[in-house]
Amino acid sequence: DTGVSQDPRHKITKRGQNVTFRCDPISEHNRLYWYRQTLGQGPEFLTYFQNEAQLEKSRLLSDRFSAERPKGSFSTLEIQRTEQGDSAMYLCASSLFARGAGSPYEQYFGPGTRLTVT
Amino acid sequence: GDSVTQMEGPVTLSEEAFLTINCTYTATGYPSLFWYVQYPGEGLQLLLKATKADDKGSNKGFEATYRKETTSFHLEKGSVQVSDSAVYFCALSGYNQGGKLIFGQGTELSVKP
């Protein structure tokens, strides 16, 4: 078990460019979550997947954001036409959500991708 | 809607002092409660959890008790160390929250030698 990994760890981009982040969850986990964290604030929910299905999206997730989890394993989060307000830490988390699972609401986080839009 | 409120920081303590970080919540249903810790430049690590009323979560000398009557989950440690310096987040999640975590704003703790 190698934990949740995210790539890249840091991304600097110019306003208007597109960026894509990748998250690899813990291998046996079926749920994968994306959160955004700005300086001095707690993480805010963006979206989550159960296996390959995207089950919920926050109203924070504008049309410029899209997320996929094509085979129910890794996930990508793409931001199109980046704006300075998109600068934040993007966190991925995973969990095992199943009947009989010890603690289905317990999530494990990756190290995050810090995005800076100049 | 569901929310978590933490005491504002930063909290500055001397080594071996007693720590309390207050956390209260508003939620529908019967959520699980969590404390996560974030060290500089890192992601969030689960520190402890409690899944039902009166449960006490504990880990690494930290404790918190799920108090339904006061809707609180205060974090305590009897003797803090410099290595405990970090940002601490209280959070909740459950069936009524769709499994997503709802976080407080975080409390920064600085422990001086």
mmCIF file of C-alpha atoms in Angstrom:
data_model
loop_
_atom_site.group_PDB
_atom_site.id
_atom_site.type_symbol
_atom_site.label_atom_id
_atom_site.label_comp_id
_atom_site.label_asym_id
_atom_site.label_seq_id
_atom_site.Cartn_x
_atom_site.Cartn_y
_atom_site.Cartn_z
ATOM 1 C CA ASP A 1 0.000 0.000 0.000
ATOM 2 C CA THR A 2 1.753 3.112 -1.238
ATOM 3 C CA GLY A 3 -0.888 5.635 -0.246
ATOM 4 C CA VAL A 4 -2.542 8.265 -2.412
ATOM 5 C CA SER A 5 -0.216 9.919 -4.907
ATOM 6 C CA GLN A 6 -0.687 13.090 -6.943
ATOM 7 C CA ASP A 7 1.190 14.484 -9.886
ATOM 8 C CA PRO A 8 2.542 17.075 -10.338
ATOM 9 C CA ARG A 9 3.230 18.433 -6.863
ATOM 10 C CA HIS A 10 3.559 21.972 -8.159
ATOM 11 C CA LYS A 11 2.304 23.649 -11.308
ATOM 12 C CA ILE A 12 2.861 27.222 -12.427
ATOM 13 C CA THR A 13 0.874 28.310 -15.449
ATOM 14 C CA LYS A 14 -0.113 31.467 -17.218
ATOM 15 C CA ARG A 15 -3.681 32.698 -17.144
ATOM 16 C CA GLY A 16 -5.705 31.192 -19.962
ATOM 17 C CA GLN A 17 -3.725 27.959 -20.206
ATOM 18 C CA ASN A 18 -5.168 24.516 -19.536
ATOM 19 C CA VAL A 19 -3.792 22.280 -16.799
ATOM 20 C CA THR A 20 -4.379 18.656 -15.856
ATOM 21 C CA PHE A 21 -3.681 16.952 -12.542
ATOM 22 C CA ARG A 22 -3.529 13.250 -11.832
ATOM 23 C CA CYS A 23 -4.451 11.303 -8.716
ATOM 24 C CA ASP A 24 -3.704 7.641 -7.996
ATOM 25 C CA PRO A 25 -5.772 6.371 -5.050
ATOM 26 C CA ILE A 26 -5.044 3.516 -2.674
ATOM 27 C CA SER A 27 -5.504 0.478 -4.891
ATOM 28 C CA GLU A 28 -8.438 -1.202 -3.170
ATOM 29 C CA HIS A 29 -10.387 2.029 -2.601
ATOM 30 C CA ASN A 30 -13.510 2.506 -4.697
ATOM 31 C CA ARG A 31 -14.204 6.159 -3.900
ATOM 32 C CA LEU A 32 -12.063 9.051 -5.009
ATOM 33 C CA TYR A 33 -12.596 12.683 -3.972
ATOM 34 C CA TRP A 34 -11.234 16.025 -5.143
ATOM 35 C CA TYR A 35 -10.992 19.030 -2.819
ATOM 36 C CA ARG A 36 -9.614 22.542 -3.197
ATOM 37 C CA GLN A 37 -7.811 24.362 -0.402
ATOM 38 C CA THR A 38 -6.940 28.043 -0.437
ATOM 39 C CA LEU A 39 -4.530 29.710 1.969
ATOM 40 C CA GLY A 40 -5.784 29.763 5.529
ATOM 41 C CA GLN A 41 -8.924 27.778 4.776
ATOM 42 C CA GLY A 42 -10.087 24.220 5.164
ATOM 43 C CA PRO A 43 -10.450 22.014 2.079
ATOM 44 C CA GLU A 44 -13.676 22.415 0.106
ATOM 45 C CA PHE A 45 -15.322 19.544 -1.725
ATOM 46 C CA LEU A 46 -15.265 19.637 -5.525
ATOM 47 C CA THR A 47 -16.423 16.236 -6.781
ATOM 48 C CA TYR A 48 -16.236 12.518 -6.160
ATOM 49 C CA PHE A 49 -16.346 9.183 -7.952
ATOM 50 C CA GLN A 50 -17.460 5.757 -6.938
ATOM 51 C CA ASN A 51 -15.588 3.431 -9.240
ATOM 52 C CA GLU A 52 -15.829 5.172 -12.626
ATOM 53 C CA ALA A 53 -19.112 6.999 -11.945
ATOM 54 C CA GLN A 54 -19.016 10.680 -10.986
ATOM 55 C CA LEU A 55 -21.713 10.866 -8.320
ATOM 56 C CA GLU A 56 -21.638 14.478 -7.156
ATOM 57 C CA LYS A 57 -20.211 17.809 -8.236
ATOM 58 C CA SER A 58 -20.067 20.925 -6.088
ATOM 59 C CA ARG A 59 -21.415 24.224 -7.366
ATOM 60 C CA LEU A 60 -17.791 25.380 -6.894
ATOM 61 C CA LEU A 61 -16.938 23.279 -9.932
ATOM 62 C CA SER A 62 -17.474 25.671 -12.822
ATOM 63 C CA ASP A 63 -17.812 24.575 -16.445
ATOM 64 C CA ARG A 64 -14.072 25.106 -16.865
ATOM 65 C CA PHE A 65 -13.402 22.168 -14.535
ATOM 66 C CA SER A 66 -13.789 18.561 -15.576
ATOM 67 C CA ALA A 67 -12.841 15.354 -13.826
ATOM 68 C CA GLU A 68 -12.658 11.784 -15.020
ATOM 69 C CA ARG A 69 -11.952 8.369 -13.613
ATOM 70 C CA PRO A 70 -12.121 6.265 -16.756
ATOM 71 C CA LYS A 71 -11.367 2.798 -15.430
ATOM 72 C CA GLY A 72 -12.224 3.306 -11.804
ATOM 73 C CA SER A 73 -8.575 3.609 -10.852
ATOM 74 C CA PHE A 74 -6.667 6.891 -11.315
ATOM 75 C CA SER A 75 -8.461 10.178 -11.842
ATOM 76 C CA THR A 76 -7.647 13.399 -13.685
ATOM 77 C CA LEU A 77 -8.833 16.917 -12.942
ATOM 78 C CA GLU A 78 -8.578 19.391 -15.824
ATOM 79 C CA ILE A 79 -8.968 23.141 -15.575
ATOM 80 C CA GLN A 80 -9.476 24.967 -18.857
ATOM 81 C CA ARG A 81 -8.683 28.649 -19.414
ATOM 82 C CA THR A 82 -7.169 29.058 -15.965
ATOM 83 C CA GLU A 83 -7.827 32.217 -13.972
ATOM 84 C CA GLN A 84 -5.845 33.701 -11.102
ATOM 85 C CA GLY A 85 -8.648 32.720 -8.759
ATOM 86 C CA ASP A 86 -7.912 29.068 -9.535
ATOM 87 C CA SER A 87 -4.614 29.320 -7.633
ATOM 88 C CA ALA A 88 -4.954 26.859 -4.764
ATOM 89 C CA MET A 89 -3.893 23.458 -3.457
ATOM 90 C CA TYR A 90 -5.846 20.666 -5.140
ATOM 91 C CA LEU A 91 -6.191 17.642 -2.879
ATOM 92 C CA CYS A 92 -7.222 14.117 -3.776
ATOM 93 C CA ALA A 93 -8.489 11.585 -1.267
ATOM 94 C CA SER A 94 -9.720 8.009 -1.445
ATOM 95 C CA SER A 95 -11.797 5.698 0.696
ATOM 96 C CA LEU A 96 -13.243 2.201 0.760
ATOM 97 C CA PHE A 97 -17.001 2.627 0.791
ATOM 98 C CA ALA A 98 -18.578 -0.782 1.217
ATOM 99 C CA ARG A 99 -21.017 -2.617 3.442
ATOM 100 C CA GLY A 100 -19.083 -3.999 6.338
ATOM 101 C CA ALA A 101 -16.101 -1.710 5.745
ATOM 102 C CA GLY A 102 -14.658 -0.532 9.026
ATOM 103 C CA SER A 103 -15.116 3.200 8.582
ATOM 104 C CA PRO A 104 -16.619 4.107 5.220
ATOM 105 C CA TYR A 105 -16.385 7.864 5.742
ATOM 106 C CA GLU A 106 -12.668 7.841 6.566
ATOM 107 C CA GLN A 107 -10.638 9.348 3.731
ATOM 108 C CA TYR A 108 -6.916 9.241 3.015
ATOM 109 C CA PHE A 109 -5.310 12.216 1.337
ATOM 110 C CA GLY A 110 -2.501 12.643 -1.137
ATOM 111 C CA PRO A 111 0.155 15.362 -0.828
ATOM 112 C CA GLY A 112 -1.745 17.737 -3.103
ATOM 113 C CA THR A 113 -0.936 19.700 -6.251
ATOM 114 C CA ARG A 114 -0.216 23.371 -5.690
ATOM 115 C CA LEU A 115 -1.384 25.440 -8.662
ATOM 116 C CA THR A 116 -0.158 28.982 -9.211
ATOM 117 C CA VAL A 117 -1.743 30.965 -12.037
ATOM 118 C CA THR A 118 0.266 34.038 -13.067
ATOM 119 C CA GLY B 1 -26.457 23.485 5.879
ATOM 120 C CA ASP B 2 -23.861 21.298 7.551
ATOM 121 C CA SER B 3 -20.867 23.141 8.961
ATOM 122 C CA VAL B 4 -17.878 22.899 11.304
ATOM 123 C CA THR B 5 -16.555 25.763 13.396
ATOM 124 C CA GLN B 6 -13.116 25.751 15.010
ATOM 125 C CA MET B 7 -11.478 28.163 17.378
ATOM 126 C CA GLU B 8 -9.377 30.702 15.567
ATOM 127 C CA GLY B 9 -5.632 30.535 15.605
ATOM 128 C CA PRO B 10 -2.814 30.796 15.694
ATOM 129 C CA VAL B 11 -2.417 29.090 19.044
ATOM 130 C CA THR B 12 1.047 29.465 20.530
ATOM 131 C CA LEU B 13 2.106 27.231 23.424
ATOM 132 C CA SER B 14 5.282 26.342 25.238
ATOM 133 C CA GLU B 15 6.526 22.771 25.088
ATOM 134 C CA GLU B 16 4.771 20.455 27.608
ATOM 135 C CA ALA B 17 1.748 22.777 27.884
ATOM 136 C CA PHE B 18 -1.841 21.446 27.736
ATOM 137 C CA LEU B 19 -3.621 21.842 24.417
ATOM 138 C CA THR B 20 -7.308 22.314 23.684
ATOM 139 C CA ILE B 21 -8.632 23.184 20.232
ATOM 140 C CA ASN B 22 -12.385 23.700 20.231
ATOM 141 C CA CYS B 23 -14.599 22.305 17.480
ATOM 142 C CA THR B 24 -18.375 22.482 17.186
ATOM 143 C CA TYR B 25 -20.565 21.267 14.369
ATOM 144 C CA THR B 26 -23.998 21.515 12.803
ATOM 145 C CA ALA B 27 -25.126 18.488 10.850
ATOM 146 C CA THR B 28 -28.127 16.430 9.885
ATOM 147 C CA GLY B 29 -28.100 12.763 10.707
ATOM 148 C CA TYR B 30 -25.353 11.020 12.636
ATOM 149 C CA PRO B 31 -22.028 11.888 11.055
ATOM 150 C CA SER B 32 -18.606 10.555 11.928
ATOM 151 C CA LEU B 33 -16.205 13.175 13.280
ATOM 152 C CA PHE B 34 -12.527 13.527 12.453
ATOM 153 C CA TRP B 35 -9.415 15.485 13.259
ATOM 154 C CA TYR B 36 -6.862 15.836 10.472
ATOM 155 C CA VAL B 37 -3.397 17.383 10.794
ATOM 156 C CA GLN B 38 -1.456 19.183 8.052
ATOM 157 C CA TYR B 39 2.271 19.753 8.387
ATOM 158 C CA PRO B 40 3.866 22.507 6.275
ATOM 159 C CA GLY B 41 3.925 21.640 2.583
ATOM 160 C CA GLU B 42 2.134 18.329 3.064
ATOM 161 C CA GLY B 43 -1.316 16.852 2.582
ATOM 162 C CA LEU B 44 -3.750 16.021 5.354
ATOM 163 C CA GLN B 45 -3.159 13.098 7.694
ATOM 164 C CA LEU B 46 -5.953 11.513 9.680
ATOM 165 C CA LEU B 47 -5.174 12.045 13.356
ATOM 166 C CA LEU B 48 -8.206 10.466 15.028
ATOM 167 C CA LYS B 49 -11.873 9.711 14.536
ATOM 168 C CA ALA B 50 -15.106 8.935 16.360
ATOM 169 C CA THR B 51 -18.088 7.332 14.687
ATOM 170 C CA LYS B 52 -20.888 7.736 17.244
ATOM 171 C CA ALA B 53 -21.910 9.726 20.278
ATOM 172 C CA ASP B 54 -19.700 9.326 23.372
ATOM 173 C CA ASP B 55 -16.937 7.618 21.369
ATOM 174 C CA LYS B 56 -13.445 8.811 22.228
ATOM 175 C CA GLY B 57 -10.879 8.901 19.458
ATOM 176 C CA SER B 58 -7.206 8.876 20.402
ATOM 177 C CA ASN B 59 -3.824 8.770 18.686
ATOM 178 C CA LYS B 60 -0.281 9.969 19.476
ATOM 179 C CA GLY B 61 -1.397 11.423 22.807
ATOM 180 C CA PHE B 62 -4.258 13.408 21.254
ATOM 181 C CA GLU B 63 -7.861 12.728 22.289
ATOM 182 C CA ALA B 64 -11.324 13.949 21.329
ATOM 183 C CA THR B 65 -14.780 12.856 22.515
ATOM 184 C CA TYR B 66 -17.902 12.954 20.334
ATOM 185 C CA ARG B 67 -20.401 14.999 22.400
ATOM 186 C CA LYS B 68 -23.807 14.932 20.745
ATOM 187 C CA GLU B 69 -25.497 17.007 23.453
ATOM 188 C CA THR B 70 -23.110 19.926 22.895
ATOM 189 C CA THR B 71 -22.375 19.114 19.208
ATOM 190 C CA SER B 72 -18.668 19.294 19.966
ATOM 191 C CA PHE B 73 -15.474 17.358 19.280
ATOM 192 C CA HIS B 74 -12.712 19.246 21.062
ATOM 193 C CA LEU B 75 -9.109 18.130 20.526
ATOM 194 C CA GLU B 76 -6.873 17.785 23.608
ATOM 195 C CA LYS B 77 -3.316 16.782 24.406
ATOM 196 C CA GLY B 78 -1.789 16.762 27.832
ATOM 197 C CA SER B 79 1.755 17.767 26.899
ATOM 198 C CA VAL B 80 2.570 19.203 23.479
ATOM 199 C CA GLN B 81 5.920 18.945 21.720
ATOM 200 C CA VAL B 82 7.602 21.196 19.173
ATOM 201 C CA SER B 83 6.914 18.480 16.574
ATOM 202 C CA ASP B 84 3.138 18.976 17.086
ATOM 203 C CA SER B 85 3.377 22.360 15.361
ATOM 204 C CA ALA B 86 0.967 22.109 12.413
ATOM 205 C CA VAL B 87 -2.517 23.084 11.264
ATOM 206 C CA TYR B 88 -5.356 21.014 12.717
ATOM 207 C CA PHE B 89 -8.682 20.532 10.931
ATOM 208 C CA CYS B 90 -11.922 19.268 12.420
ATOM 209 C CA ALA B 91 -14.245 17.582 9.925
ATOM 210 C CA LEU B 92 -17.450 15.562 9.643
ATOM 211 C CA SER B 93 -18.876 13.111 7.144
ATOM 212 C CA GLY B 94 -21.742 10.693 6.994
ATOM 213 C CA TYR B 95 -24.658 9.332 5.001
ATOM 214 C CA ASN B 96 -26.491 12.677 4.988
ATOM 215 C CA GLN B 97 -23.359 14.411 3.714
ATOM 216 C CA GLY B 98 -23.023 11.963 0.815
ATOM 217 C CA GLY B 99 -19.726 10.739 2.192
ATOM 218 C CA LYS B 100 -17.878 13.986 1.527
ATOM 219 C CA LEU B 101 -15.876 15.637 4.289
ATOM 220 C CA ILE B 102 -16.947 19.038 5.566
ATOM 221 C CA PHE B 103 -14.035 20.851 7.194
ATOM 222 C CA GLY B 104 -13.582 23.652 9.642
ATOM 223 C CA GLN B 105 -11.254 26.490 8.724
ATOM 224 C CA GLY B 106 -8.280 25.002 10.554
ATOM 225 C CA THR B 107 -6.351 26.040 13.652
ATOM 226 C CA GLU B 108 -2.633 26.679 13.428
ATOM 227 C CA LEU B 109 -0.634 25.456 16.421
ATOM 228 C CA SER B 110 2.873 26.692 17.125
ATOM 229 C CA VAL B 111 4.815 25.073 19.966
ATOM 230 C CA LYS B 112 7.917 26.877 21.224
ATOM 231 C CA PRO B 113 10.806 25.100 23.015
#
